[in-house]
Tab-separated table of C-alpha atoms and ligand atoms in Angstrom:
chain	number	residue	atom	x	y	z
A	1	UNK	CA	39.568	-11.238	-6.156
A	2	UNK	CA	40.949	-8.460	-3.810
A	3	UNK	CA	38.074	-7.117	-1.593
A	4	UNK	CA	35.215	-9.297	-3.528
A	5	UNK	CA	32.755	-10.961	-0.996
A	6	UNK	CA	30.459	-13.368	-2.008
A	7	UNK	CA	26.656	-12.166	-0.736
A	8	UNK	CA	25.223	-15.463	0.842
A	9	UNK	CA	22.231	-13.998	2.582
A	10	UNK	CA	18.638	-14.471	2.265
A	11	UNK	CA	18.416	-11.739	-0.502
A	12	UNK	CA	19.470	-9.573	-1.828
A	13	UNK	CA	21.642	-12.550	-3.255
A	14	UNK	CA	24.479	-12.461	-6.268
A	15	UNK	CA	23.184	-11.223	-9.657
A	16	UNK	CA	24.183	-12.390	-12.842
A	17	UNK	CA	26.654	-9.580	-14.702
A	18	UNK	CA	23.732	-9.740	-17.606
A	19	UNK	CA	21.479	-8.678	-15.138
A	20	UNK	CA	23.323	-6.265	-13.692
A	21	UNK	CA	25.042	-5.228	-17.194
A	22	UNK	CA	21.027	-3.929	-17.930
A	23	UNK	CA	20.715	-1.554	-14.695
A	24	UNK	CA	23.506	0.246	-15.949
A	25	UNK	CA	22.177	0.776	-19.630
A	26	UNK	CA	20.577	4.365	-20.025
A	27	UNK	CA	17.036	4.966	-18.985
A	28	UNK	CA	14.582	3.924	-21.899
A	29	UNK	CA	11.448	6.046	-21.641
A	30	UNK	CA	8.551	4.368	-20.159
A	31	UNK	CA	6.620	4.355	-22.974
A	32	UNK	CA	9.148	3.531	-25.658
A	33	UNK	CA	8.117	1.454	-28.145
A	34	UNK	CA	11.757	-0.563	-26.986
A	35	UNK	CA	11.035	-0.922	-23.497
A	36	UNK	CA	7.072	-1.746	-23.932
A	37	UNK	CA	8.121	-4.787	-25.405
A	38	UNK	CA	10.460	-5.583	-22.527
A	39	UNK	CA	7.823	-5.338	-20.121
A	40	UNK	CA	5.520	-7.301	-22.047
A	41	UNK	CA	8.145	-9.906	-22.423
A	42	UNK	CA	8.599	-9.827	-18.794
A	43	UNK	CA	4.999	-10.356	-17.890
A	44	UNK	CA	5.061	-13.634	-20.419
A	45	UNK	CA	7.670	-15.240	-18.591
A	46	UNK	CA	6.684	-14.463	-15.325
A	47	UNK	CA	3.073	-16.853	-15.926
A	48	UNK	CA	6.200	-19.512	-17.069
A	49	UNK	CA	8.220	-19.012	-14.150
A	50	UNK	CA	5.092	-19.416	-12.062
A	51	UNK	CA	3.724	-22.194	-13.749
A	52	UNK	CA	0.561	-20.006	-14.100
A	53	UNK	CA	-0.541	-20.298	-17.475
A	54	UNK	CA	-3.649	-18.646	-17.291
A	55	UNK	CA	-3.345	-15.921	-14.563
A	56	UNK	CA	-2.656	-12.477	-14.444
A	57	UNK	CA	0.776	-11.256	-13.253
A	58	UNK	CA	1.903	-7.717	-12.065
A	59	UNK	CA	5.016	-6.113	-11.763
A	60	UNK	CA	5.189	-3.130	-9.532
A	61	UNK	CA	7.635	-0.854	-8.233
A	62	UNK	CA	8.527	-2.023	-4.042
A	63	UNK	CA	9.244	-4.350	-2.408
A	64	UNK	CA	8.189	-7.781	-1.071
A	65	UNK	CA	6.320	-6.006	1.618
A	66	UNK	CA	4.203	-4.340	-0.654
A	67	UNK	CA	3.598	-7.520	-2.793
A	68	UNK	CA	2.021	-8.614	0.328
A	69	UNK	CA	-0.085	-5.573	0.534
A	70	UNK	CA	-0.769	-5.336	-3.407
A	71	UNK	CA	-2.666	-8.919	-2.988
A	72	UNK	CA	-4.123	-8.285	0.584
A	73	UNK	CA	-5.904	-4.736	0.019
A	74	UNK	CA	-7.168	-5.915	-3.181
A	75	UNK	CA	-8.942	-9.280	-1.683
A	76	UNK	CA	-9.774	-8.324	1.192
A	77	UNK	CA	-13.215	-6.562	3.005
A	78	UNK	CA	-13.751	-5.011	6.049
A	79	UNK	CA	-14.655	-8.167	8.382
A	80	UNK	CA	-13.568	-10.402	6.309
A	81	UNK	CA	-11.872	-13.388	7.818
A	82	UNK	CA	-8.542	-14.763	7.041
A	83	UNK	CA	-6.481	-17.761	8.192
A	84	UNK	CA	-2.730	-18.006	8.743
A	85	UNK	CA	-0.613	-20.445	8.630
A	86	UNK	CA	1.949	-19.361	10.921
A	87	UNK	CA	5.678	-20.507	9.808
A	88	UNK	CA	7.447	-17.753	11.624
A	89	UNK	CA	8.112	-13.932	11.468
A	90	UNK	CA	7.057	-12.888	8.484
A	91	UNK	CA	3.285	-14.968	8.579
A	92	UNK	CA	3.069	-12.287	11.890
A	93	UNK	CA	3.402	-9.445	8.969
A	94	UNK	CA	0.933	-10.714	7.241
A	95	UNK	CA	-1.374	-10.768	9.658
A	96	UNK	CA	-0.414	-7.369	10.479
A	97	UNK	CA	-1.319	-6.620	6.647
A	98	UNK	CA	-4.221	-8.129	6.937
A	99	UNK	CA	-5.325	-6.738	10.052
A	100	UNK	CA	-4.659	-3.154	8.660
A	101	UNK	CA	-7.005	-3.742	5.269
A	102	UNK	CA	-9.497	-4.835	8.190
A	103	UNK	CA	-9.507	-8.297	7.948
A	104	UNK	CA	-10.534	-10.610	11.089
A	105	UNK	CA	-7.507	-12.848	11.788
A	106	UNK	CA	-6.674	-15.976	13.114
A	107	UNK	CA	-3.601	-17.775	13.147
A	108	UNK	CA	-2.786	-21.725	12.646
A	109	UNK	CA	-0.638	-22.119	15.641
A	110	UNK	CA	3.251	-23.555	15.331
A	111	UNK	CA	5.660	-25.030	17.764
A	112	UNK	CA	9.306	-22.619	17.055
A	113	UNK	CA	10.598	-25.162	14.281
A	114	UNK	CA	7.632	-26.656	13.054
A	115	UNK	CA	4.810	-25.601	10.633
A	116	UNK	CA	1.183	-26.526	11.479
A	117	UNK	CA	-0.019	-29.523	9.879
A	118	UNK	CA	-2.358	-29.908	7.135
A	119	UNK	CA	-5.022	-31.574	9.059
A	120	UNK	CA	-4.798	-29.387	11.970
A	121	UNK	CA	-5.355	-26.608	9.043
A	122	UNK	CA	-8.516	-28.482	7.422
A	123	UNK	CA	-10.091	-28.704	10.754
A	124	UNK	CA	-9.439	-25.046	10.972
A	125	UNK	CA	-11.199	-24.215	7.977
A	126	UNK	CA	-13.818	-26.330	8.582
A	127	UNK	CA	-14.803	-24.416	12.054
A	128	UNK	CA	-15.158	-21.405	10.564
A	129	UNK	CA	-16.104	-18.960	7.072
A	130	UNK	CA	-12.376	-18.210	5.854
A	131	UNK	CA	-12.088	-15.948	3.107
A	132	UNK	CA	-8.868	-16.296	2.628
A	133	UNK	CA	-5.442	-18.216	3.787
A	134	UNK	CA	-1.981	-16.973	4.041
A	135	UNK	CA	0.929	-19.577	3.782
A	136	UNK	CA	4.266	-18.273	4.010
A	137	UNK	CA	6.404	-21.109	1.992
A	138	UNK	CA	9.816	-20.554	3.225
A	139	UNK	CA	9.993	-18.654	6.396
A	140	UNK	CA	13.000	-16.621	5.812
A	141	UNK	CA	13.524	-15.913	9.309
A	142	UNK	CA	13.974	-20.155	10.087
A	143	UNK	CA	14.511	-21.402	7.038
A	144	UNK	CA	11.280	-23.538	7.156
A	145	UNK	CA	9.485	-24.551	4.434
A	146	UNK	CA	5.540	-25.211	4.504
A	147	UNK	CA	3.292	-27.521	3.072
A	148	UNK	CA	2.156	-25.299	0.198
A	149	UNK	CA	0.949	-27.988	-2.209
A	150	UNK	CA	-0.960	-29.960	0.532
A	151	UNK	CA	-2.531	-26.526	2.299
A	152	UNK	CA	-3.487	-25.089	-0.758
A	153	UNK	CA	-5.402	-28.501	-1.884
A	154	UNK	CA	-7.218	-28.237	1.516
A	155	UNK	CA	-8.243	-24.115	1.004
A	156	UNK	CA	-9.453	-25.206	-2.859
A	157	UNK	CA	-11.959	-28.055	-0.964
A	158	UNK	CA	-13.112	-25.741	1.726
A	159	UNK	CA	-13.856	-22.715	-1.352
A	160	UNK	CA	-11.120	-20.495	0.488
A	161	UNK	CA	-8.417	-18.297	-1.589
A	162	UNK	CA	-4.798	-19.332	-1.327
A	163	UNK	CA	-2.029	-16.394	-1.003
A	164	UNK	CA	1.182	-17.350	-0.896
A	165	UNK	CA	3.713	-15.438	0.217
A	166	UNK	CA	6.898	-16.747	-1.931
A	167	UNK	CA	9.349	-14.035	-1.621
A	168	UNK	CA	12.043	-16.220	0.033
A	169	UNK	CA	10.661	-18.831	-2.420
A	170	UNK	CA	9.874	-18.209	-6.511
A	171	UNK	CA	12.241	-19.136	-8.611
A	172	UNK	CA	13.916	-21.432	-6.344
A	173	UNK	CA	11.273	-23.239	-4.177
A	174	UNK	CA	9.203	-25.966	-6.406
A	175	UNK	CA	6.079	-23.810	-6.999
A	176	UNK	CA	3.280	-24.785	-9.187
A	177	UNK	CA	0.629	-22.012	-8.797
A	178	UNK	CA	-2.018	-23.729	-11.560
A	179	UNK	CA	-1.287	-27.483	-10.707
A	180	UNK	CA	-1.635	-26.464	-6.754
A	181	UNK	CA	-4.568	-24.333	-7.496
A	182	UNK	CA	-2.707	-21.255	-5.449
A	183	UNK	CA	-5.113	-17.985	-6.041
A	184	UNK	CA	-1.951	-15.514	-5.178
A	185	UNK	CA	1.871	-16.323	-5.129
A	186	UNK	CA	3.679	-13.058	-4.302
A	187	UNK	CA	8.001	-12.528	-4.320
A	188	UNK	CA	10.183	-9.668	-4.551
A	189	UNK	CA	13.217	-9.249	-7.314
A	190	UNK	CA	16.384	-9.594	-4.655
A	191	UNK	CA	15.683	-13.219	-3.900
A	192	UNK	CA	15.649	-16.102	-6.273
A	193	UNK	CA	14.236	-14.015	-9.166
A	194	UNK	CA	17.832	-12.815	-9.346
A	195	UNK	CA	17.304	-8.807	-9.306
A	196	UNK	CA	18.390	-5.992	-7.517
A	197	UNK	CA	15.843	-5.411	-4.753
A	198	UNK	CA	12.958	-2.876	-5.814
A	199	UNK	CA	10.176	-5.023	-7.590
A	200	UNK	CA	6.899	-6.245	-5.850
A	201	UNK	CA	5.949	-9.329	-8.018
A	202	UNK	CA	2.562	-10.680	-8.206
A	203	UNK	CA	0.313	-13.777	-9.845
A	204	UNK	CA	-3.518	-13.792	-9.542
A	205	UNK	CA	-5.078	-16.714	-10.643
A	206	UNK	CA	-8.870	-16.300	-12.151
A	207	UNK	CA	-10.842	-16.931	-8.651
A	208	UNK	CA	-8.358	-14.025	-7.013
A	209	UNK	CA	-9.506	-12.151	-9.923
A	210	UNK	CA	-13.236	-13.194	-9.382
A	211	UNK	CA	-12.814	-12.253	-6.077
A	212	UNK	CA	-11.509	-8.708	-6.321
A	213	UNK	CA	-14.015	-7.749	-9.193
A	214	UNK	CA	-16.770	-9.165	-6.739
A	215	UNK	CA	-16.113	-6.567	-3.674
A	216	UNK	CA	-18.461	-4.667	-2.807
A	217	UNK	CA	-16.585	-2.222	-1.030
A	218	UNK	CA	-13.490	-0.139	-2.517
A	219	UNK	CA	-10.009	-1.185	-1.879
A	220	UNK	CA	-8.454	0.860	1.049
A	221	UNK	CA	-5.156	1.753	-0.748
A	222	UNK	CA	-4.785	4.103	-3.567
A	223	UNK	CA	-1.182	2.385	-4.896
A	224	UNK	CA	-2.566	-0.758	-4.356
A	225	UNK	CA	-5.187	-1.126	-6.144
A	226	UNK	CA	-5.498	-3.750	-9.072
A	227	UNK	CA	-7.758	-1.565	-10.727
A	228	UNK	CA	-4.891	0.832	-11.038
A	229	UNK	CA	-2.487	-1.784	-12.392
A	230	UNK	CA	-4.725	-4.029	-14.231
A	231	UNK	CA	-4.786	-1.594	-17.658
A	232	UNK	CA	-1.141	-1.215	-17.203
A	233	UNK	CA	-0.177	-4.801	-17.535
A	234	UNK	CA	-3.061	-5.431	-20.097
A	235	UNK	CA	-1.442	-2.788	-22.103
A	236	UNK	CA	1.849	-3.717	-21.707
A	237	UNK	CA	1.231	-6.761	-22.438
A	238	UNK	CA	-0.952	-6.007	-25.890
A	239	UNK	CA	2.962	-3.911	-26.335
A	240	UNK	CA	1.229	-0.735	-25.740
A	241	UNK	CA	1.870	2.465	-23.839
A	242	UNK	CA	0.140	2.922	-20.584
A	243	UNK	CA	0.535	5.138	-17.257
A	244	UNK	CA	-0.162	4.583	-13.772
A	245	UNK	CA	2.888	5.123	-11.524
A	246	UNK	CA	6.294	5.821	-13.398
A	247	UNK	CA	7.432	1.579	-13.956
A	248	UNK	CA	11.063	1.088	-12.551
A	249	UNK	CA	12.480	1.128	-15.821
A	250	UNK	CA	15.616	-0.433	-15.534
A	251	UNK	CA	14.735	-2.714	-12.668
A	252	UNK	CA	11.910	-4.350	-15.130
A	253	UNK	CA	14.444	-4.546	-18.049
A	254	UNK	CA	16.633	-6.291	-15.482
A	255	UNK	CA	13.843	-8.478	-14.376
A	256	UNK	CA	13.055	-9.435	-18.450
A	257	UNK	CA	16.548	-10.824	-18.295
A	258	UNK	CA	16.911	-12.866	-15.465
A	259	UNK	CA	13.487	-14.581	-15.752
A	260	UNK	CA	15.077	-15.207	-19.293
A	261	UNK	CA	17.930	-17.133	-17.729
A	262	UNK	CA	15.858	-18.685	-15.620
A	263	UNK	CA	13.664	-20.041	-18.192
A	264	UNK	CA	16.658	-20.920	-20.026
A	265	UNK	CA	18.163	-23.267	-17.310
A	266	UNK	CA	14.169	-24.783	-16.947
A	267	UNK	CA	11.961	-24.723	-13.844
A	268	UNK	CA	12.339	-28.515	-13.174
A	269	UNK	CA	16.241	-28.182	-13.183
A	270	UNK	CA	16.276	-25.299	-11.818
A	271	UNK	CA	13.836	-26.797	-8.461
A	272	UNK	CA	16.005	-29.543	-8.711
A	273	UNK	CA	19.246	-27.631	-8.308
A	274	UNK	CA	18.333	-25.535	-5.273
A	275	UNK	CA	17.555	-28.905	-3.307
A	276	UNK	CA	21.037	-30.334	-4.031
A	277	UNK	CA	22.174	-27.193	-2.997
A	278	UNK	CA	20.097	-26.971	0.051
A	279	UNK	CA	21.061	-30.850	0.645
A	280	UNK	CA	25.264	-30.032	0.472
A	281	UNK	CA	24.883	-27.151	2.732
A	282	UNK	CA	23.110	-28.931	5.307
A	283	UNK	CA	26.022	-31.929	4.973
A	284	UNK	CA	28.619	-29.502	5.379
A	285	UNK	CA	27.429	-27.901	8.201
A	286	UNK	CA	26.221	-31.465	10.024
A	287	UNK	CA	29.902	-32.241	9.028
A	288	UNK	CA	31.352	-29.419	11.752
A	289	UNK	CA	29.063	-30.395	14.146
A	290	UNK	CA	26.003	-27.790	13.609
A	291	UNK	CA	22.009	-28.673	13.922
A	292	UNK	CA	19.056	-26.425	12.284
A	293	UNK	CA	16.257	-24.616	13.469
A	294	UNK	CA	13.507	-26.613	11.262
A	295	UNK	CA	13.106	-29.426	13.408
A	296	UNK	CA	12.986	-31.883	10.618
A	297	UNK	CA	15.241	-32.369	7.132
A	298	UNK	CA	11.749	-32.405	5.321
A	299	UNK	CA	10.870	-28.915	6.436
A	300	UNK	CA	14.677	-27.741	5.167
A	301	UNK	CA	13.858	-24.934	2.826
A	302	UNK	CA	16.052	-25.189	-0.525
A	303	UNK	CA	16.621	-21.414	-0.651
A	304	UNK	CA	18.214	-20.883	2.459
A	305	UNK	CA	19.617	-22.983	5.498
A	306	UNK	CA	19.425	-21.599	9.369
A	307	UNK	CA	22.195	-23.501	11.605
A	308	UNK	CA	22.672	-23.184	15.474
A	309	UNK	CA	26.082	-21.939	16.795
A	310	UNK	CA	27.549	-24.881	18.002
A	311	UNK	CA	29.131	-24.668	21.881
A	312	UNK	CA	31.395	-21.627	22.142
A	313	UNK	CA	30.349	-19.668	19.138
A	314	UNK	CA	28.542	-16.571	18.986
A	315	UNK	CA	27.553	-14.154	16.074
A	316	UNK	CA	30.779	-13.031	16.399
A	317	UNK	CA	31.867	-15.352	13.824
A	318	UNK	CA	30.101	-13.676	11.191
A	319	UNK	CA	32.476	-10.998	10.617
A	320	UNK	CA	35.428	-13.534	10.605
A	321	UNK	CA	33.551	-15.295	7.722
A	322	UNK	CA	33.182	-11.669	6.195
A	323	UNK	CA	36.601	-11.469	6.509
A	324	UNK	CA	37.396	-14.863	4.873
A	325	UNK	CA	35.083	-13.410	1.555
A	326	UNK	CA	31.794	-14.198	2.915
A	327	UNK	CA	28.949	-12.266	3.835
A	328	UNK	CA	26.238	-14.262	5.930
A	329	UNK	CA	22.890	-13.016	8.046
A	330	UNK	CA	22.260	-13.466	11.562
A	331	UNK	CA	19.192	-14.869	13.394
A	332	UNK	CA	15.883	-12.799	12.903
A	333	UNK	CA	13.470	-14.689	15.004
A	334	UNK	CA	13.197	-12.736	18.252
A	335	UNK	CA	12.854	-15.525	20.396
A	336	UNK	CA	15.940	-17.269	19.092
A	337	UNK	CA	17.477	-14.451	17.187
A	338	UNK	CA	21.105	-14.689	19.338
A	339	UNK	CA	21.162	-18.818	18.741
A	340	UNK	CA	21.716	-19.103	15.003
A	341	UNK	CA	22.620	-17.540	11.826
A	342	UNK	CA	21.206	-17.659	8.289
A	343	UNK	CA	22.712	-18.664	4.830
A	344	UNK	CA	21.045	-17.824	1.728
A	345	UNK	CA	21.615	-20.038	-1.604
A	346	UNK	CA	19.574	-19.254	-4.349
A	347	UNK	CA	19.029	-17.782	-7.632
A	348	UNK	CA	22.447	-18.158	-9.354
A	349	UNK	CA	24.105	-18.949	-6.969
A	350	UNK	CA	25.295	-22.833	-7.043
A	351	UNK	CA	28.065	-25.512	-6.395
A	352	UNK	CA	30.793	-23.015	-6.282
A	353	UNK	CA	29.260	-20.524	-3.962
A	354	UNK	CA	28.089	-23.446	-1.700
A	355	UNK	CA	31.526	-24.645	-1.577
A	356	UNK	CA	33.446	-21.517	-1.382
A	357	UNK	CA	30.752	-20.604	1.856
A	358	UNK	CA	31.739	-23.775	3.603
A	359	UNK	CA	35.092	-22.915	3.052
A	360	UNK	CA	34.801	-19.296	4.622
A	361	UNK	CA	32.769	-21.023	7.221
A	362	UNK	CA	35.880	-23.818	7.810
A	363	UNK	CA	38.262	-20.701	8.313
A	364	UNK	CA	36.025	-17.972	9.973
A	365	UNK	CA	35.035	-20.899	13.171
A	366	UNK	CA	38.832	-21.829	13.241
A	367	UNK	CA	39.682	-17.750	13.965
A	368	UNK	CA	37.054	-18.408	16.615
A	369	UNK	CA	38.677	-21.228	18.206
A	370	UNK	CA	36.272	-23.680	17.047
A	371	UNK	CA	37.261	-27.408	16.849
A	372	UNK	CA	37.125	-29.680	13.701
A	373	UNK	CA	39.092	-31.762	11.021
A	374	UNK	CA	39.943	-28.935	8.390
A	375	UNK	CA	37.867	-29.443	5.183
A	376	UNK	CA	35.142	-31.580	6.366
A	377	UNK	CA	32.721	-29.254	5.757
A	378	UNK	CA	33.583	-29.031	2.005
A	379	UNK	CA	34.339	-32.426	1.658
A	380	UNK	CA	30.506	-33.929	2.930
A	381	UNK	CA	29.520	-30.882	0.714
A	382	UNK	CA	31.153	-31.923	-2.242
A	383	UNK	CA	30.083	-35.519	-1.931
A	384	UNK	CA	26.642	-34.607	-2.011
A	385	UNK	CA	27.365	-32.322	-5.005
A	386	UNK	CA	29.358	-35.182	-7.016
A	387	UNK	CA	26.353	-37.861	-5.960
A	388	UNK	CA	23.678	-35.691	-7.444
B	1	LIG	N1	8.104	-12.319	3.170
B	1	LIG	C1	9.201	-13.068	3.269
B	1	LIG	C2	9.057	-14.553	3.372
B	1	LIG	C3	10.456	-12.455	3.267
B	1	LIG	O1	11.550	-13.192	3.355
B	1	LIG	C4	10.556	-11.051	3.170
B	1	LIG	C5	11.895	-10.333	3.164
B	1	LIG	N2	12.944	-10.968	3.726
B	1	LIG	C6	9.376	-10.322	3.061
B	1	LIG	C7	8.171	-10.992	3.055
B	1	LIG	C8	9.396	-8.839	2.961
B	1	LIG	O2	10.070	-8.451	1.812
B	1	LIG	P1	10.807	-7.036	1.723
B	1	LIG	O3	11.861	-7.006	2.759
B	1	LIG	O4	11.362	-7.024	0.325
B	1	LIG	O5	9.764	-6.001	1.944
């Protein structure tokens, strides 16, 4: 179509026209009967989604950034101490969150395309009294993904709470919050849940729970606070009215959809169909030529895939891929940020976008100059896709 470009970046991402069919509907009141049972709905499918049957999920007006504070102010105390597994720029944020509720940090050092192993981790906990550890599972800024079944195993043994900071992850990333016994996994709407950016999404498990109604001290943030949100949801949930901060109204009715298509395509397919994804992107780059900042295939995120420029390409080539349909992110790592350039593919986004990326790709590098058979990239794509 004339002027249509396809959004292939790390979110916000392409939206389904259901989904964006309900942010145009008119504005339901909050607390009409119509839209309670939306929200409820919402909340139901969200403990699905996270394979969390028995923990408590909010839904709150932000963004991923405040998911990470709406689970940080509420478990942590001044002094407490908290562990990071650093996977890149955005584990630094949350130590900066945590830092800011007045938590004592350290960090579980990385090499630049690497994640810290699990046994470095263990050792970690064992040195010291953790109340809590931070894993982010796909780093959006490399395109790494951690360990999050493995390091969340360890944190249950050693008694320490798990947050996991999915937002480039849920709903795309295999994520099993009960099996994995994760305390916290935290996303935003504009990545794989498939909404226009504007909700913080949250999952506490009972010990996160335990853990917040044991403080001792109040929680440092007025919006924040799960003792705020915790009637809301209940009420919501039980389908009736409650008040704390106006709910996005048409962002949540939006978000009752598009976990509903989710849950329609199934969790296991829908795991299943990122990494294929994931797996014909990286062919059809590797195809041209190009290498990725995680430095192994196992720590290849599914939602999103970070390539070097090969020799003689710059960021310039974006906007010739723009041109050629395609919107595509640059490097965010400071250290690297100039080297490589970021793809997002997640949420509804599939075979056809893959392709029709690697096709833009094929035409934006020749504009550049760039030298390759024409179509390889879509071809090793393909083959993947038509394998399975
Ligand atoms: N964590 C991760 C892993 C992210 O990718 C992002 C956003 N790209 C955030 C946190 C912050 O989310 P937001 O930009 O919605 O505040």
């Amino acid at each position: 179509m004339r002027g249509k470009r396809i959004l292939m970046i790390p979110g916000p991402i392409e939206f389904t026209d259901e989904v964006l069919g309900e942010m145009g509907k008119a504005t339901l009141s909050h607390v009409d009967q119509r839209f309670i049972e939306e929200f409820g709905q919402a909340l139901e499918k969200m403990r699905k989604v996270w394979l969390a049957p028995g923990a408590q999920p909010f839904i709150v007006a932000g963004s991923g950034t405040l998911a990470m504070e709406l689970a940080i102010a509420n478990l942590v105390e001044p002094g407490d101490k908290a562990l990071v597994v650093n996977a890149g720029f955005f584990s630094d944020r949350m130590a900066d969150v945590l830092k800011t509720h007045g938590a004592e940090v350290d960090i579980a050092p990385s090499a630049l395309g690497e994640v810290p192993g699990v046994d470095a981790v263990r050792t970690m906990l064992k040195a010291d009294k953790y109340k809590l550890m931070c894993i982010t599972q796909v780093d959006t800024s490399t395109g790494i993904r951690s360990q999050v079944k493995e390091l969340a195993a360890v944190a249950r043994s050693e008694g320490v709470l798990s947050v996991v900071d999915g937002v480039c992850a849920v709903a795309g990333e295999e994520l099993r919050q009960d099996e994995w016994s994760v305390d916290v996994a935290l996303t935003a709407s504009q990545k794989a849940v498939g909404v226009p950016p504007g909700l913080a999404l949250l999952v506490a498990g009972p010990r996160a729970l335990g853990a917040f109604n044991a403080r001792k001290t109040p929680v440092r943030s007025y919006y924040c606070d799960w003792g705020k949100w915790l009637p809301v949801m209940e009420a919501y949930e039980a389908r009736k009215p409650a008040y704390f901060g106006t709910p996005a109204v048409n962002l949540v009715r939006a978000l009752n959809v598009s976990l509903g298509q989710i849950l329609e395509e199934g969790m296991e397919l829908r795991f299943k169909r990122h990494e294929l994804g994931a797996r014909a992107m990286r062919a059809g780059l590797k195809a041209m030529g190009m290498g990725f900042v995680p430095a192994r295939e196992d720590l290849c995120a599914s939602t999103l895939t970070a390539p070097w420029y090969p020799e003689g390409i710059d960021a310039s080539v974006l906007s010739r891929i723009a041109a050629e349909g395609v919107v595509l992110a640059g490097g965010l790592h400071p250290e690297i940020k100039a080297r490589y350039f970021r793809i997002g593919h997640m949420g509804a986004s599939g075979a056809t976008e893959i392709l029709a990326t690697l096709g833009a790709i094929e035409r934006g590098f020749a504009a550049s100059g760039y030298r390759f058979g024409a179509g390889e990239a879509v071809a090793a794509a393909q083959a993947v896709l038509i394998k399975g």
